[in-house]
XYZ file of C-alpha atoms in Angstrom:
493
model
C 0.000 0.000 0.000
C 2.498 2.414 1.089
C 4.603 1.516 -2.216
C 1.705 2.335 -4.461
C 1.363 5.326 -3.056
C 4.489 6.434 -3.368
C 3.912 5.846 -7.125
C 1.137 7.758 -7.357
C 2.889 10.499 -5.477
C 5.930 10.305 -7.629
C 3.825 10.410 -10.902
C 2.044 13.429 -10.181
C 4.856 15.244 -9.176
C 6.606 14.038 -12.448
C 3.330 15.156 -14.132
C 3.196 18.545 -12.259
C 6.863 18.999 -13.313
C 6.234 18.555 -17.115
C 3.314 20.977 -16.910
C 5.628 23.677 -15.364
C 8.786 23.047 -17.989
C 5.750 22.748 -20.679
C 4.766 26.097 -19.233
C 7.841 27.951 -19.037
C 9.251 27.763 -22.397
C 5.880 28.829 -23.511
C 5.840 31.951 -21.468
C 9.547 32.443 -22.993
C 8.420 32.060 -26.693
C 5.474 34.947 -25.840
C 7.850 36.813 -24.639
C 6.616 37.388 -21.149
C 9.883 36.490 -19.501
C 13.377 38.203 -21.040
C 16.364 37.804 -20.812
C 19.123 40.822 -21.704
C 19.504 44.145 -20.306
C 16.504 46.209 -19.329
C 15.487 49.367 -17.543
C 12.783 49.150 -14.632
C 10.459 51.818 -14.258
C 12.694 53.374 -10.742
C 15.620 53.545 -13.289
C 17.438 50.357 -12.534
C 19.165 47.860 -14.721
C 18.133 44.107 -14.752
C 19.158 41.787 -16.286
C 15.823 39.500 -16.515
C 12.477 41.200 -16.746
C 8.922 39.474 -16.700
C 5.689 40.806 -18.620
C 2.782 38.481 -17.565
C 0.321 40.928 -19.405
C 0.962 39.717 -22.343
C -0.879 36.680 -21.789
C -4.199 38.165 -22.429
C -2.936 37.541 -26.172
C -2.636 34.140 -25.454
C -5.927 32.637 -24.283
C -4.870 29.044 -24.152
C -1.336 29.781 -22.468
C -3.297 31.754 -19.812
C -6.176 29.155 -19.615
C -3.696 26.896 -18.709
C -1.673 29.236 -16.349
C -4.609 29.743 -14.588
C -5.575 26.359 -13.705
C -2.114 25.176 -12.747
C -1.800 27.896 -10.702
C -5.202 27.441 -8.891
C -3.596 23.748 -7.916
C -2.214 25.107 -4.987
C -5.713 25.326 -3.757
C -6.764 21.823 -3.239
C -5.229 22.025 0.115
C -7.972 24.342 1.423
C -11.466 23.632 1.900
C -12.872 27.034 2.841
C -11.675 29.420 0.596
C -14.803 31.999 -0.073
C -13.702 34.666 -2.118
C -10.523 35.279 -4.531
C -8.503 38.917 -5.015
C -6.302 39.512 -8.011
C -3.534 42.002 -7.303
C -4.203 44.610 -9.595
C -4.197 44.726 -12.546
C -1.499 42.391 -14.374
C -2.718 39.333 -12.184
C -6.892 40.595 -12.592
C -7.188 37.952 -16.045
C -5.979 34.767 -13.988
C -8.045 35.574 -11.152
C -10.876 36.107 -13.510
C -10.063 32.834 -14.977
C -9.933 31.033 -11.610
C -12.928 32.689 -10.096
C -14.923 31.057 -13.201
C -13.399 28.021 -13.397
C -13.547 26.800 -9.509
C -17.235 29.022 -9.108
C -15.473 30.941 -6.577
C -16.511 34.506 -6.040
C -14.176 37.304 -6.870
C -12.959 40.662 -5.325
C -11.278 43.873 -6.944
C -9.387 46.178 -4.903
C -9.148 49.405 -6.937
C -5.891 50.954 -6.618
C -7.847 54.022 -5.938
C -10.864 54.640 -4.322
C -13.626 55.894 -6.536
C -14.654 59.369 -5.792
C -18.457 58.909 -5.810
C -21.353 56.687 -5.256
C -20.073 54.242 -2.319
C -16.457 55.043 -2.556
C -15.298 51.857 -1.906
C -11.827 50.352 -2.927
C -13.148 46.356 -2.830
C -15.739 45.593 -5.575
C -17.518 42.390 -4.896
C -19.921 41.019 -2.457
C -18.485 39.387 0.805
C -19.140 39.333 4.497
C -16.792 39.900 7.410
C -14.245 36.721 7.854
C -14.793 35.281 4.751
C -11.243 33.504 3.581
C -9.820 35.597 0.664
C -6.759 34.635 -1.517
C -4.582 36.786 -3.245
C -3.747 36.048 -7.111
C -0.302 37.546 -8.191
C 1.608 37.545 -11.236
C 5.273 38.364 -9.917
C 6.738 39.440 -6.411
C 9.826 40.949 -5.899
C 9.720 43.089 -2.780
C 5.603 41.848 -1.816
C 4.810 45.276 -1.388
C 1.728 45.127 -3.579
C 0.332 41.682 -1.778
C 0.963 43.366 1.500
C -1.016 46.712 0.653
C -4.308 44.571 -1.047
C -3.457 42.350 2.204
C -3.796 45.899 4.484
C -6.992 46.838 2.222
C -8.750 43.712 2.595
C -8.221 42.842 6.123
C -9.379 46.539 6.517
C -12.911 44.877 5.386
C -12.704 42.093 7.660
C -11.455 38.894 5.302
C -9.153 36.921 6.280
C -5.776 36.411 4.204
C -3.424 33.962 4.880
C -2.393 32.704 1.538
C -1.332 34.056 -1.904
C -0.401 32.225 -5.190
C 1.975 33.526 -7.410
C 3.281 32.548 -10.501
C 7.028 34.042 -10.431
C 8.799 34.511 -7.032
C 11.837 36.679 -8.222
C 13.560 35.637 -5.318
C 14.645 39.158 -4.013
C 12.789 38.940 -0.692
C 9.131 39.417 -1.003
C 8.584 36.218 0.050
C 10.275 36.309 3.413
C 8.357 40.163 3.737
C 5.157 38.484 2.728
C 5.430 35.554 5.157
C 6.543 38.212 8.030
C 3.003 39.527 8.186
C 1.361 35.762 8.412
C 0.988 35.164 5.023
C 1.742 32.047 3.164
C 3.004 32.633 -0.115
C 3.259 29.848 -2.714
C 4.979 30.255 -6.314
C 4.850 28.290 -9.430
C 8.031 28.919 -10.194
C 11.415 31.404 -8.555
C 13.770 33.119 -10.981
C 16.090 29.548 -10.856
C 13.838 27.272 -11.325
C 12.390 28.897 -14.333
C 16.124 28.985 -16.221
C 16.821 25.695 -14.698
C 13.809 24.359 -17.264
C 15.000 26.771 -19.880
C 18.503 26.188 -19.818
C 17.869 22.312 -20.095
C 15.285 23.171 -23.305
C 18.687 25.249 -24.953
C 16.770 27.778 -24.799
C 19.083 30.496 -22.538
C 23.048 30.003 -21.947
C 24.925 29.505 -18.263
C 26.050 32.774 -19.110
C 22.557 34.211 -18.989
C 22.177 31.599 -15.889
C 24.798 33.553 -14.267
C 24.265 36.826 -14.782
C 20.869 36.388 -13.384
C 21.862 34.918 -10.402
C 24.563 37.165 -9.761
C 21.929 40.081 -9.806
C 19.998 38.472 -7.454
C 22.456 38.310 -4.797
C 23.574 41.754 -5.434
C 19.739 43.581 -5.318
C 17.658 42.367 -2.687
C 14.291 44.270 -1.433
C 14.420 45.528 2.010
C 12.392 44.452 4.302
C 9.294 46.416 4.377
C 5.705 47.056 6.383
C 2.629 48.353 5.069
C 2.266 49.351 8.716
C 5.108 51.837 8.847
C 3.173 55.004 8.811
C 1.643 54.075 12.190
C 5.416 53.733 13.410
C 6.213 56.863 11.613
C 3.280 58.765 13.276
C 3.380 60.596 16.406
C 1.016 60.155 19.079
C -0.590 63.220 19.499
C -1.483 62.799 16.085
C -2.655 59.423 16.714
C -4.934 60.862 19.460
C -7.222 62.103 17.000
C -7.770 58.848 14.871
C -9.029 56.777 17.654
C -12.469 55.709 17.860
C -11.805 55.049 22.050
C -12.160 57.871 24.528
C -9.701 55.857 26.251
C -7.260 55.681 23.173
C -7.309 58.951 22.751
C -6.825 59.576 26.601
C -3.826 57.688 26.236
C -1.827 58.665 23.252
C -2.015 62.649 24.724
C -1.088 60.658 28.255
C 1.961 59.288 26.844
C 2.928 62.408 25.128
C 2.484 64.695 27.817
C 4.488 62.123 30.522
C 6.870 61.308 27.957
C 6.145 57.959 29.110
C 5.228 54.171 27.840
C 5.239 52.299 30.580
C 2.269 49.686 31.746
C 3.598 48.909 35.034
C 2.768 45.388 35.845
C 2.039 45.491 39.934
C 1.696 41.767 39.754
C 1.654 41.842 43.478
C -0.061 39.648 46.322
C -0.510 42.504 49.092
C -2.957 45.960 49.004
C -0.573 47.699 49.847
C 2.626 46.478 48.272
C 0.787 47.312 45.143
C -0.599 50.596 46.584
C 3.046 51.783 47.806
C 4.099 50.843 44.192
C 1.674 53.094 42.397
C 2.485 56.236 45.017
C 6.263 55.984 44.181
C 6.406 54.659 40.258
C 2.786 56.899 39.601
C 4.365 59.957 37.990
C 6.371 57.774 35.611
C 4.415 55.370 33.790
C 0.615 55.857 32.048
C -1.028 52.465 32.696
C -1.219 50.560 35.992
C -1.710 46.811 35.488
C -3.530 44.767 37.902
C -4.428 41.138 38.484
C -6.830 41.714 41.565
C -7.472 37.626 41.713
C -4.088 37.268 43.255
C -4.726 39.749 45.843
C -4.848 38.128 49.396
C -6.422 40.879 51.197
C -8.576 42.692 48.664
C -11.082 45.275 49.605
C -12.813 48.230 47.772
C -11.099 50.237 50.214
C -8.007 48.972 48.179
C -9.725 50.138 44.710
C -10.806 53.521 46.723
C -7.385 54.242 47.343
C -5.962 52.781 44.256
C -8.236 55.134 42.060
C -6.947 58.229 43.956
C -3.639 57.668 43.319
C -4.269 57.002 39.689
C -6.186 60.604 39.982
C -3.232 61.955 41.868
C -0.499 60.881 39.613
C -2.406 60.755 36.637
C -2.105 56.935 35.077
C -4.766 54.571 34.070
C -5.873 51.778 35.803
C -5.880 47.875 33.549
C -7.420 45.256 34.661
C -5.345 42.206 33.095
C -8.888 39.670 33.300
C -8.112 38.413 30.058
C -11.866 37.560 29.585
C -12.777 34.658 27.450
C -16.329 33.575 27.832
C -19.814 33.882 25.987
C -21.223 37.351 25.938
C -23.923 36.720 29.020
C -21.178 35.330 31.024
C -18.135 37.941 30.658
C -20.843 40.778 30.978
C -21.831 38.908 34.508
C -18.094 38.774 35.310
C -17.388 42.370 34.191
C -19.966 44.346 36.611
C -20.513 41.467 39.359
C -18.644 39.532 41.890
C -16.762 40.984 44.792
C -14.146 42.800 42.195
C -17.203 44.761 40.505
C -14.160 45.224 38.122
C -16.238 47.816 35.081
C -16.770 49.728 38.404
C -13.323 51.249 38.141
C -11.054 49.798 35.992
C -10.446 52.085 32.432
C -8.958 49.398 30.427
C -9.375 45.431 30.604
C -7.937 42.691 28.390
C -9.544 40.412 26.445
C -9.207 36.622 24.526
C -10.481 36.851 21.240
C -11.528 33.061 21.240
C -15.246 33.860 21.674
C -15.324 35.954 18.463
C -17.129 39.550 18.094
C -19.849 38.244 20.929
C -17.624 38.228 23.824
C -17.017 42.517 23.231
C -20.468 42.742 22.572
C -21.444 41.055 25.988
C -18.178 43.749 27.393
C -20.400 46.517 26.469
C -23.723 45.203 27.783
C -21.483 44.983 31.313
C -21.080 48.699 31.013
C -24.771 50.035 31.017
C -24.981 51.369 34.435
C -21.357 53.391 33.815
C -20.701 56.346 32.798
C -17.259 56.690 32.587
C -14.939 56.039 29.105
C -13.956 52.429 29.127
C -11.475 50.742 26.455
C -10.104 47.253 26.049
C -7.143 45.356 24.412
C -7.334 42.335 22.349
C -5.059 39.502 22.507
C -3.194 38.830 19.644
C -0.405 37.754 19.809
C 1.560 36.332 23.953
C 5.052 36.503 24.891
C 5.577 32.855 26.148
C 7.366 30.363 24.368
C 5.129 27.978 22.082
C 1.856 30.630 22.671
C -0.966 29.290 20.578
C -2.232 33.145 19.884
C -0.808 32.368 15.923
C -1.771 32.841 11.957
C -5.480 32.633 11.707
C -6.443 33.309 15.337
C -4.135 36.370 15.337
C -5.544 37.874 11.957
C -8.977 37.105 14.004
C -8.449 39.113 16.828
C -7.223 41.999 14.424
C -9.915 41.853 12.505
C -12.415 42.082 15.667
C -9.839 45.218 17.094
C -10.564 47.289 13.691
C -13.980 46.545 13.644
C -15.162 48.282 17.080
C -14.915 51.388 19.314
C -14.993 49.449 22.211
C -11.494 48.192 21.275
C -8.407 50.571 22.485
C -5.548 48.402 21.409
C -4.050 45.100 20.475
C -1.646 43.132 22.632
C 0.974 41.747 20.587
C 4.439 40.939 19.680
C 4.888 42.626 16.402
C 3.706 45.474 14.273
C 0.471 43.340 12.974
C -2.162 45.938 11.933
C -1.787 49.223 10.317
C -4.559 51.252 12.332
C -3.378 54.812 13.441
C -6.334 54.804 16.082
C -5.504 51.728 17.675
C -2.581 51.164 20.379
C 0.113 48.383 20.280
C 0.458 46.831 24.009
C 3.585 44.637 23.927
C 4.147 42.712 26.974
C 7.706 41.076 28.115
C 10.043 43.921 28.474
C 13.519 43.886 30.033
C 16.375 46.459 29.678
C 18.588 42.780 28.768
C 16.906 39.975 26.491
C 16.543 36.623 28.388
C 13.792 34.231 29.291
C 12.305 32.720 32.698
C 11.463 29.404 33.625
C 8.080 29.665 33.202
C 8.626 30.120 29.134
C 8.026 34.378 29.610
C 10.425 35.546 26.477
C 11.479 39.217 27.388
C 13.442 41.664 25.088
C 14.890 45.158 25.233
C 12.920 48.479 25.427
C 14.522 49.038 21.717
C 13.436 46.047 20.223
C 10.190 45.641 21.249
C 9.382 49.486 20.215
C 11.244 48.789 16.847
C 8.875 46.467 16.746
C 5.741 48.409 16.465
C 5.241 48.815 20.776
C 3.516 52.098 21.148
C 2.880 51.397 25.123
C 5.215 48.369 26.510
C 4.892 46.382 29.985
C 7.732 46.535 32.512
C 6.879 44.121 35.437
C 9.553 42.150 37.736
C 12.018 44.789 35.708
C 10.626 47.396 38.626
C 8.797 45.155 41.254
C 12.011 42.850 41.973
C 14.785 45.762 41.251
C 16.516 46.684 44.722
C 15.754 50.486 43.778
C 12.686 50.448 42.242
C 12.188 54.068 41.202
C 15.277 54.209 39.580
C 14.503 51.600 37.268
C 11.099 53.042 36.521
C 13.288 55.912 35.038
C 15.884 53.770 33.302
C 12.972 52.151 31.571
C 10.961 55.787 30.730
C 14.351 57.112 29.407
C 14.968 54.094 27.370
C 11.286 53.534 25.801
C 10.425 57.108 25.224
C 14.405 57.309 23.247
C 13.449 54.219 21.246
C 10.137 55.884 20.421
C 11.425 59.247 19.830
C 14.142 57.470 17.045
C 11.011 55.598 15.970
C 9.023 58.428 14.728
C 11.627 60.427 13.928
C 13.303 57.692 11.070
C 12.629 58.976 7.446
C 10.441 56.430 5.432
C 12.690 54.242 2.741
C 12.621 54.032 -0.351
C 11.817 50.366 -1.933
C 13.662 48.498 -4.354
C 11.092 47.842 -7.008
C 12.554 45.983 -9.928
C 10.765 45.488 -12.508
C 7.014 44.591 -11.021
């Protein structure tokens, strides 16, 4: 049994490899791949250059294209809706949408300037699975910004297929922001089938390769103009009282610091918050490992917040049904939407579990904001691909939603707040699996507000290290906002 189907296996592949050689000298004899010395539209000089729209000329070549392409998709049984990059890759995905019944999307590459004003044509709902069709990627950038666009809408993307990978890093920039990408074909495989048909020289062979190694595409983020943009700027985008709060707190304090009082005693944590208050903007709780709580604790703990001026968190991570997390919101002894500004929240019970957040509020009348969890700091965290495009999605969707907890810069939203947990002024690691990394990384790394916790609570002078920290954040932030945008190596796509 296990024989035959290795024979199986090994004939397809051997089929699948004939179609592809079969393919690529056809696309050579079009002309949609050269070889020679060109000029890309930035001005530089290539050696190899690829011109998939010429295919429309060739209905049977692109017939074919089209359907070997769409092989890539047998591996998924829930793919709703498929999005051609525009507008070189727009015939294939035409093709594919027909072919496999499939509805298709259009992102415009500019938003129409009356009626709806929309930049995705198409009908879809809100977590539909979307894949991207592309012709050729050399630096990703234009997967990445109908990626931005359509997660903006609430699909989820995590796959694109792609006929040429050029092999110049879009892949690795594509795959950095959770998306799979799979290629027919790289730059050497396609003159490994052509120099075995005669039909390009090793000289060609290396040139080519030569280029590659020379021009790479930097690495690059279609969220960079959220790093690039200051916070009281940021204020103003935010669909969160809270948010906006916040960002103008952090300016004004010159300060990004959720202090994590991860404490067992009232007043360890209270003494805490008196001496680190006029340093940080958040004040993180866990009030279920509090031995003595009281509300006289919360009484006193919200007049120091007053006094020094920092928000109070609530780090519940809630992650029931709606009916349940509203009960455990307003209820109980901690009566926790009572007084605390800012909670955290699981996104495993989908866009029900904020909705049931905001039933729990109906009796306040104060601003309230929560974070979603994306992404966790310990080693082998679950909070991955789908699940963290998930809690994005549900994060961009409402004004309930102040921020996103994460690890990296995953969502391009100037309203919204980056929370990155883990922070130490050394990188190292705990027993527990806790990762922790530097103020600079972590900022670098799209942190607009980052938590400090046994950093302060176990350092033998514990206001001095609240400052250490402040000085070293706020630097890495000032250097982040302050770096001039870069300028990306487009080839010749």
């Amino acid at each position: 049994m296990l024989l035959r189907k290795a024979r199986i296996m090994f004939q397809i592949s051997s089929a699948m490899n004939t179609e592809l050689k079969e393919l690529a000298i056809a696309l050579y004899e079009i002309d949609a791949l050269k070889f020679g010395e060109f000029v890309t539209k930035v001005g530089l000089k290539t050696p190899v250059y690829f011109d998939l729209r010429v295919i429309i000329s060739h209905p049977k070549i692109m017939a074919r294209l089209a359907k070997t392409l769409w092989k890539f998709a047998e591996e998924y049984s829930d793919i709703a809706q498929i999005c051609g990059v525009p507008y070189t890759a727009l015939p294939l995905a035409t093709l594919i949408s027909v072919n496999s019944n499939i509805p298709m999307l259009i992102k415009r590459k500019e938003a129409k300037a009356y009626g709806t004003k929309k930049l995705i044509e198409g009908n879809f709902k809100q977590g539909d699975r979307c894949v991207i069709i592309e012709d050729v990627v050399t630096s990703g950038s234009s997967i990445l910004e109908t990626v931005h666009t359509l997660r903006k809408e609430g699909l989820k993307v995590t796959e694109t297929f792609v006929v040429v990978d050029r092999e110049q890093g879009g892949k690795k920039n594509i795959e950095n922001h959770g998306i799979q990408m799979r290629s027919l074909y790289t730059i050497n495989t396609l003159m490994a089938y052509l120099l075995e048909s005669n039909k390009i020289t090793p000289k060609i062979v290396k040139e080519v390769t030569d280029y590659l190694l020379k021009y790479q595409a930097p690495i690059i983020s279609v969220q960079d103009k959220r790093l690039r943009t200051p916070f009281h700027v940021r204020a103003n985008k935010t669909k969160n009282a809270i948010a906006s709060k916040l960002f103008n707190l952090m300016e004004a304090k010159q300060s990004t610091i959720c202090l994590a009082a991860d404490l067992t005693k009232a007043d360890a944590i209270l003494e805490l918050a008196d001496l680190t208050g006029p340093h940080i903007v958040i004040l993180k709780t866990h009030v279920d490992i509090v031995e003595d709580f009281s509300d006289d604790f919360i009484k006193r703990l919200k007049e120091l917040a007053k006094k020094h001026d920092f928000l109070l968190m609530e780090d519940r991570k809630f992650a029931d049904i709606g009916n349940t997390v509203s009960l455990q919101y307003q209820k109980g002894i901690y009566k926790i939407a009572e007084w605390a500004d800012l909670i955290t929240v699981h996104a495993i019970a989908g866009q029900s579990i904020v909705d049931g957040l905001r039933n729990g509020l109906k009796n306040i009348s104060e601003p309230r904001g929560l974070f979603i969890l994306a992404e966790m700091s310990s080693k082998g965290a679950l909070t991955t691909g789908e699940y963290t495009q998930g809690a994005v999605s549900i994060a961009q969707s409402s004004d309930m939603v102040c921020g996103v907890v994460c690890q990296s810069n995953i969502f391009p939203n100037l309203g919204l707040i980056q929370l990155t947990p883990g922070v130490k002024l050394s990188k190292s690691s705990d027993d527990l699996g806790q990762q922790y990394n530097t103020p600079e990384t972590v900022v670098n790394s799209g942190a607009d507000s980052a938590v400090v916790g046994r950093g302060i609570t176990e350092a033998q002078d514990k206001l001095a290290a609240t400052l250490e920290y402040k000085k070293e954040l706020w630097a890495a932030y000032q250097k982040r906002v302050s770096t001039q945008g870069f300028h990306l190596l487009s080839c010749s796509n």
